[in-house]
Amino acid sequence: PPRREVLFFPSQVTCTEALLQAQRQGGPPGAAPAPAATGPEVRKSPGPAAGAAGSGAATTAPAAAAETAPSCLCPLPHGESSLSRLLQYVLSARSSLELCLFAFSNPQLGRAVHLLHQQGVRVRVVTDCDYMALNGSQIGRLRKAGIQVRHDQGAGYMHHKFAIVDKKMLITGSLNWTTQAIQNNRENVLIVEDEEYVRLFLEEFERIWEEFNPV
Amino acid sequence: PPRREVLFFPSQVTCTEALLQAQRQGGPPGAAPAPAATGPEVRKSPGPAAGAAGSGAATTAPAAAAETAPSCLCPLPHGESSLSRLLQYVLSARSSLELCLFAFSNPQLGRAVHLLHQQGVRVRVVTDCDYMALNGSQIGRLRKAGIQVRHDQGAGYMHHKFAIVDKKMLITGSLNWTTQAIQNNRENVLIVEDEEYVRLFLEEFERIWEEFNPV
Ligand SMILES: [Zn+2]
Ligand SMILES: [Zn+2]
């Protein structure tokens, strides 16, 4: 069945080394598949005051990560979290990844995108010039690695926050890809495998890609 | 069939008086139904430089608005736009409207929500305290009208931008409900009639509603 999931943030802070490690060793194709599709799911935010309502799912499902990283000794929890789910969906790219992000500064997601590029996935990034200039942005680093990046020319913000994986999975919501937002804000991210939605967002990406063409 | 639509912004600036007028005269139940469901649709942004790609749909469908306002003589175009579609979906509420919005300053959407409240729709609003204090926010006005509003207490942003209509339609995306964003930014809004998504977002709303309870 097509994947449908909602991730809520803030995310618990979990160790994501195992996911990046597995990707580095395995790489496409085959390794590090997207999280299994088990019907509509939700990743609840543990939230600053969520208590009983929000903390269940994130703290009781360490199986997947433990399998791939039995050896990590860092002090962080090694279970799943909204961030680790998001990372897994991004890392599932095998041929193409379009990113249309107002802000992109989270190092784990930056490393994931860098890895995919190194492994031959065609990565294209569209971002907002105002945020790009800020300290901590991953954009400069991705550019140096040879990834194509285009940004707007000034009027209005490029305020989207979506990604398209292999032209078949849409990741979209309120979340900017910053550690501040991931760890502190109330945010949502939808993961949708739906031809129509993917097509419409891909068309929007291509319109922006052309509009931001510097030549 | 359940409604599924994607609205892209920036929106063309169109006259929305007719929609608010029709709501004032008709009100729930019955009048001003949500836009007809015709399968997955898209409202393309005319965009600052979209040209041929983006301006078609928004400028060639004035029929609906013309029907309800044959008499408006203002100089704005009276066709449909992403803003008028969004307004229609909001105005289609008959029993309840949950708003979970980082920023809310657009006057047309403010008037629409105020009208719904006057007509007996149960409106609840959750917002971010940092933005609420800004000039031009609709929040103070809605509170004065007797609408229940709760806001966060400080740590992290309440960064969602979603609405739930009659507990059966989810409106969510990157768009803050500000005129600046509506008219200038590249944004997306999904409209989804889907039980699972509505349930998950309603649960998130209730978690936040309780967490922001001042008592
Ligand atoms: Zn670790
Ligand atoms: Zn008019």
XYZ file of C-alpha atoms and ligand atoms in Angstrom:
432
model
C 0.000 0.000 0.000
C 1.183 3.557 -0.608
C 2.859 5.147 2.384
C 0.906 7.718 4.358
C 2.282 9.077 7.558
C 2.134 12.179 9.681
C 5.116 13.214 11.755
C 4.583 15.701 14.552
C 7.340 17.754 16.114
C 9.132 18.692 18.344
C 11.088 15.480 17.942
C 12.736 13.624 20.741
C 16.505 14.002 20.382
C 17.741 10.578 19.300
C 21.013 9.285 17.899
C 20.861 9.032 14.111
C 24.416 7.799 13.500
C 23.215 4.283 12.719
C 21.020 5.471 9.862
C 23.799 7.473 8.248
C 26.288 4.672 8.861
C 24.049 2.090 7.215
C 23.576 4.395 4.250
C 27.328 4.915 3.935
C 27.969 1.186 3.918
C 25.024 0.033 1.905
C 23.952 2.917 -0.228
C 21.514 2.586 -3.067
C 20.093 0.397 -4.275
C 18.651 -1.886 -1.661
C 19.925 -0.839 1.716
C 18.137 1.476 4.125
C 14.641 1.128 2.717
C 12.020 3.650 3.682
C 10.168 2.800 6.870
C 7.733 -0.042 6.307
C 4.269 0.894 5.205
C 1.771 -0.196 7.811
C -1.157 2.007 6.912
C -1.747 5.518 8.193
C 0.623 6.135 11.033
C 1.479 8.935 13.270
C 4.609 9.876 15.114
C 3.525 11.854 18.116
C 5.664 14.540 19.482
C 6.821 13.956 23.037
C 6.336 17.695 23.349
C 7.357 19.866 26.238
C 4.213 18.997 28.187
C 2.606 16.206 26.234
C 3.004 13.659 28.984
C 0.928 10.570 28.532
C -0.631 11.688 25.289
C 2.506 12.169 23.268
C 5.430 10.151 24.451
C 4.374 6.583 23.838
C 5.272 5.800 20.279
C 8.595 7.561 20.194
C 10.074 5.890 23.240
C 8.911 2.325 22.804
C 10.097 1.389 19.324
C 13.875 1.059 19.462
C 13.925 -2.190 17.486
C 14.722 -0.848 14.023
C 17.616 1.352 15.060
C 19.014 -1.207 17.467
C 19.241 -3.757 14.673
C 21.456 -1.549 12.563
C 23.544 -0.074 15.387
C 23.995 -2.549 18.177
C 27.349 -0.975 18.933
C 26.737 2.755 19.363
C 27.701 3.766 22.882
C 26.717 7.436 22.777
C 24.465 8.639 25.591
C 21.478 9.554 23.375
C 18.466 7.261 23.064
C 18.653 5.042 19.968
C 14.964 4.546 19.320
C 12.868 6.064 16.614
C 11.769 9.673 16.607
C 10.112 12.046 14.197
C 13.585 13.144 13.075
C 14.790 9.578 12.513
C 11.649 8.798 10.506
C 12.133 11.898 8.374
C 15.790 10.982 7.852
C 14.839 7.469 6.784
C 12.364 8.764 4.214
C 14.963 11.121 2.778
C 17.633 8.397 2.762
C 15.297 6.079 0.866
C 15.942 8.082 -2.328
C 17.491 5.942 -5.055
C 17.390 8.094 -8.183
C 16.269 11.663 -7.485
C 15.613 14.103 -4.683
C 14.064 17.540 -5.125
C 14.269 19.842 -2.108
C 12.279 23.049 -1.911
C 13.125 24.494 1.485
C 12.860 27.949 2.968
C 15.507 27.047 5.549
C 17.961 24.163 5.739
C 20.471 24.063 8.572
C 20.044 20.715 10.370
C 23.391 18.854 10.161
C 21.944 15.320 10.112
C 19.659 16.094 7.202
C 22.548 17.920 5.515
C 24.763 14.856 5.837
C 21.987 12.638 4.512
C 21.557 14.765 1.393
C 25.312 14.951 0.893
C 25.567 11.153 1.128
C 22.786 10.643 -1.409
C 24.595 12.954 -3.826
C 27.836 11.026 -3.359
C 25.966 7.830 -4.120
C 24.673 9.089 -7.431
C 21.202 10.319 -6.544
C 20.334 13.408 -8.589
C 19.777 16.110 -5.971
C 18.377 19.541 -6.782
C 17.797 22.208 -4.142
C 15.714 25.373 -4.226
C 15.943 27.703 -1.263
C 15.327 31.249 -0.058
C 18.200 33.675 -0.397
C 17.460 35.434 2.891
C 17.914 32.323 4.952
C 20.729 30.917 2.832
C 23.064 33.667 3.976
C 22.601 32.828 7.657
C 25.166 31.107 9.789
C 24.678 27.373 10.015
C 22.915 26.960 6.697
C 23.718 23.657 4.998
C 23.394 25.233 1.560
C 27.004 26.366 1.191
C 28.271 22.954 2.143
C 25.968 21.199 -0.333
C 27.035 23.573 -3.094
C 30.707 22.895 -2.374
C 29.943 19.190 -2.705
C 28.688 19.837 -6.225
C 24.944 19.776 -5.606
C 22.835 22.074 -7.782
C 21.263 24.851 -5.728
C 19.091 27.721 -6.917
C 17.615 30.528 -4.825
C 15.103 33.297 -5.279
C 16.017 36.813 -6.307
C 14.337 38.744 -3.550
C 10.623 39.631 -3.843
C 8.597 37.514 -1.440
C 9.830 34.415 0.321
C 10.306 30.975 -1.173
C 8.440 29.612 1.834
C 7.763 26.011 0.766
C 9.086 23.151 2.893
C 8.771 20.088 0.710
C 10.842 17.252 -0.717
C 10.102 14.777 -3.491
C 11.772 11.359 -3.313
C 12.259 9.372 -6.537
C 9.373 11.307 -8.085
C 6.934 9.196 -6.125
C 6.902 10.328 -2.499
C 5.990 13.793 -1.270
C 7.256 15.079 2.077
C 5.621 18.396 3.003
C 4.460 20.411 5.979
C 5.236 23.319 8.245
C 8.733 22.189 9.234
C 11.816 24.050 8.131
C 14.818 21.745 8.206
C 16.496 23.427 11.167
C 17.535 21.872 14.454
C 15.771 24.667 16.301
C 12.458 23.781 14.673
C 12.964 20.008 14.910
C 13.723 20.085 18.621
C 11.551 22.953 19.854
C 8.609 23.807 17.615
C 5.161 22.369 17.194
C 5.308 21.254 13.541
C 3.814 18.745 11.149
C 5.179 16.812 8.186
C 3.040 14.703 5.865
C 4.527 11.799 3.936
C 2.332 10.923 0.981
C 2.833 8.456 -1.827
C 0.259 9.777 -4.234
C 0.726 10.305 -7.958
C -1.434 13.421 -8.181
C 0.136 15.244 -5.266
C 3.633 14.319 -6.417
C 2.898 15.526 -9.933
C 1.490 18.866 -8.739
C 4.403 19.555 -6.401
C 6.932 18.442 -9.013
C 5.384 20.914 -11.464
C 5.673 23.633 -8.833
C 9.308 22.640 -8.281
C 10.072 22.839 -12.000
C 8.369 26.257 -12.290
C 10.506 27.585 -9.445
C 13.632 25.857 -10.772
C 13.204 27.668 -14.089
C 12.246 30.965 -12.502
C 15.358 30.918 -10.316
C 17.626 30.042 -13.226
C 20.439 32.561 -12.956
C 21.214 32.590 -16.707
C -15.752 11.883 -3.904
C -13.704 13.353 -1.045
C -12.195 16.728 -1.867
C -8.490 16.861 -2.643
C -6.934 20.044 -3.855
C -3.613 21.837 -3.796
C -3.489 25.619 -3.740
C -0.258 27.307 -4.674
C 0.608 30.864 -3.761
C 1.258 33.770 -4.283
C -2.380 34.340 -5.084
C -3.676 36.743 -7.638
C -5.326 39.657 -5.825
C -9.051 39.242 -6.456
C -12.168 40.775 -4.936
C -13.621 38.518 -2.266
C -16.550 40.723 -1.228
C -19.060 38.498 -2.989
C -18.050 35.459 -0.955
C -18.359 37.279 2.364
C -21.593 38.935 1.235
C -23.156 35.608 0.274
C -22.114 34.176 3.633
C -23.633 37.146 5.477
C -26.939 36.732 3.660
C -27.144 32.980 3.518
C -25.087 31.671 6.358
C -25.187 28.073 7.461
C -26.666 25.767 6.637
C -26.876 25.509 2.886
C -25.421 28.626 1.318
C -21.843 29.051 0.144
C -20.959 25.388 -0.196
C -17.327 24.430 -0.425
C -15.969 24.471 -3.954
C -17.263 21.545 -5.961
C -15.211 18.390 -5.819
C -13.963 17.566 -9.279
C -11.144 15.212 -8.418
C -7.603 16.294 -7.661
C -7.243 19.897 -8.673
C -4.613 22.515 -8.531
C -4.749 26.249 -8.283
C -1.554 27.489 -9.857
C 0.049 30.627 -8.664
C 0.307 33.359 -11.272
C 3.614 34.028 -9.573
C 5.901 36.953 -10.186
C 7.423 35.328 -13.266
C 5.280 32.300 -13.941
C 4.015 33.524 -17.297
C 2.401 30.865 -19.403
C 2.897 28.113 -16.867
C 1.046 29.617 -13.950
C -1.575 32.137 -14.952
C -4.106 30.047 -16.820
C -6.402 28.591 -14.222
C -6.652 31.629 -11.991
C -7.632 34.113 -14.692
C -10.067 32.094 -16.770
C -12.614 30.904 -14.216
C -14.672 33.930 -13.189
C -17.991 32.136 -13.517
C -18.534 31.156 -9.883
C -17.766 34.550 -8.390
C -19.628 36.422 -11.127
C -22.756 34.437 -10.353
C -22.813 35.526 -6.748
C -21.711 39.144 -7.312
C -22.913 40.415 -10.640
C -23.059 43.906 -9.179
C -19.637 44.566 -7.642
C -18.050 47.523 -9.419
C -14.685 47.565 -7.651
C -11.624 47.599 -9.893
C -10.237 44.218 -8.774
C -10.707 41.087 -10.866
C -13.662 39.000 -9.672
C -12.515 35.579 -10.780
C -11.245 32.763 -8.622
C -7.824 32.742 -7.019
C -5.963 30.660 -4.470
C -7.164 33.091 -1.784
C -10.806 32.892 -2.899
C -10.628 29.085 -2.907
C -9.125 29.052 0.574
C -11.820 31.472 1.774
C -14.555 29.284 0.306
C -13.232 26.210 2.093
C -13.100 28.074 5.397
C -16.579 29.548 4.858
C -17.971 26.101 4.182
C -17.818 25.339 7.934
C -21.251 24.569 9.381
C -20.575 23.280 12.875
C -16.927 23.630 13.921
C -13.649 25.220 12.909
C -10.319 24.567 14.577
C -7.515 26.937 13.639
C -3.906 26.229 14.541
C -1.963 29.122 13.062
C 1.449 30.550 13.751
C 0.373 33.872 12.213
C -3.067 35.243 11.360
C -3.350 38.791 10.048
C -5.194 38.621 6.709
C -8.381 40.738 7.035
C -10.518 38.706 4.609
C -9.824 35.462 6.435
C -10.341 37.298 9.729
C -13.754 38.506 8.598
C -14.667 35.032 7.394
C -13.845 33.481 10.771
C -15.698 36.260 12.597
C -18.773 35.670 10.414
C -18.733 31.943 11.079
C -18.608 32.613 14.814
C -21.563 35.015 14.553
C -23.485 32.328 12.707
C -23.020 29.793 15.450
C -20.053 27.775 14.217
C -17.874 26.704 17.154
C -14.521 28.331 16.447
C -11.381 27.580 18.455
C -8.038 29.220 17.721
C -4.529 28.278 18.790
C -1.722 30.629 17.895
C 1.835 31.663 18.720
C 2.265 34.358 21.322
C 5.195 35.985 19.540
C 3.218 36.726 16.434
C -0.026 37.476 18.256
C 1.448 40.652 19.717
C 2.300 42.090 16.313
C 0.422 44.891 14.671
C -2.214 43.727 12.257
C -2.868 40.398 13.930
C -6.509 39.330 13.689
C -6.298 37.572 17.045
C -7.251 40.535 19.235
C -10.266 41.252 17.071
C -11.436 37.640 17.166
C -11.035 37.536 20.942
C -13.087 40.706 21.325
C -15.790 39.030 19.268
C -15.914 36.244 21.840
C -13.948 33.575 20.014
C -11.865 31.243 22.188
C -8.158 31.766 21.592
C -5.228 30.065 23.294
C -1.550 30.703 22.750
C 1.713 29.110 23.724
C 3.716 30.114 26.761
C 7.048 30.751 25.150
C 9.450 27.851 24.533
C 9.608 27.043 20.827
C 7.159 28.239 18.233
C 3.644 26.972 17.651
C 4.523 26.775 13.964
C 1.581 24.791 12.552
C -0.587 26.335 9.847
C -3.654 24.148 9.697
C -7.440 24.320 9.944
C -10.043 21.628 10.431
C -13.510 22.231 9.006
C -16.491 20.392 10.544
C -14.103 17.684 11.757
C -13.919 16.290 8.242
C -11.716 18.529 6.105
C -8.056 19.302 6.758
C -6.457 22.468 5.364
C -2.691 22.471 5.909
C 0.540 23.645 4.343
C 3.301 26.221 4.496
C 1.057 29.291 4.378
C 0.668 31.606 7.318
C -2.613 33.500 7.066
C -1.024 36.862 6.341
C -1.610 39.119 3.348
C 2.128 39.395 2.861
C 2.452 35.631 2.435
C -0.733 35.251 0.378
C 0.277 37.901 -2.134
C 4.051 37.551 -2.262
C 5.366 34.195 -1.129
C 5.742 30.834 -2.798
C 3.477 28.691 -0.611
C 1.347 25.560 -0.709
C -1.907 24.563 0.961
C -3.391 21.080 0.800
C -7.109 20.506 1.189
C -7.801 16.917 2.168
C -11.007 15.192 3.138
C -9.553 12.133 4.772
C -10.682 10.589 8.037
C -7.229 9.495 9.145
C -5.482 12.787 8.497
C -8.318 14.737 10.108
C -8.230 12.502 13.160
C -4.463 12.838 13.603
C -4.502 16.622 13.236
C -7.530 16.941 15.508
C -5.672 14.947 18.161
C -2.713 17.286 17.770
C -5.060 20.264 18.091
C -6.592 18.882 21.293
C -3.136 18.174 22.770
C -2.095 21.765 22.115
C -5.459 23.131 23.275
C -4.980 21.402 26.631
C -1.323 22.306 26.907
C -2.092 25.998 26.304
C -4.912 26.004 28.824
C -4.172 28.998 31.035
C -5.887 27.586 34.124
Zn 24.417 6.730 19.349
Zn -15.369 43.705 -6.241
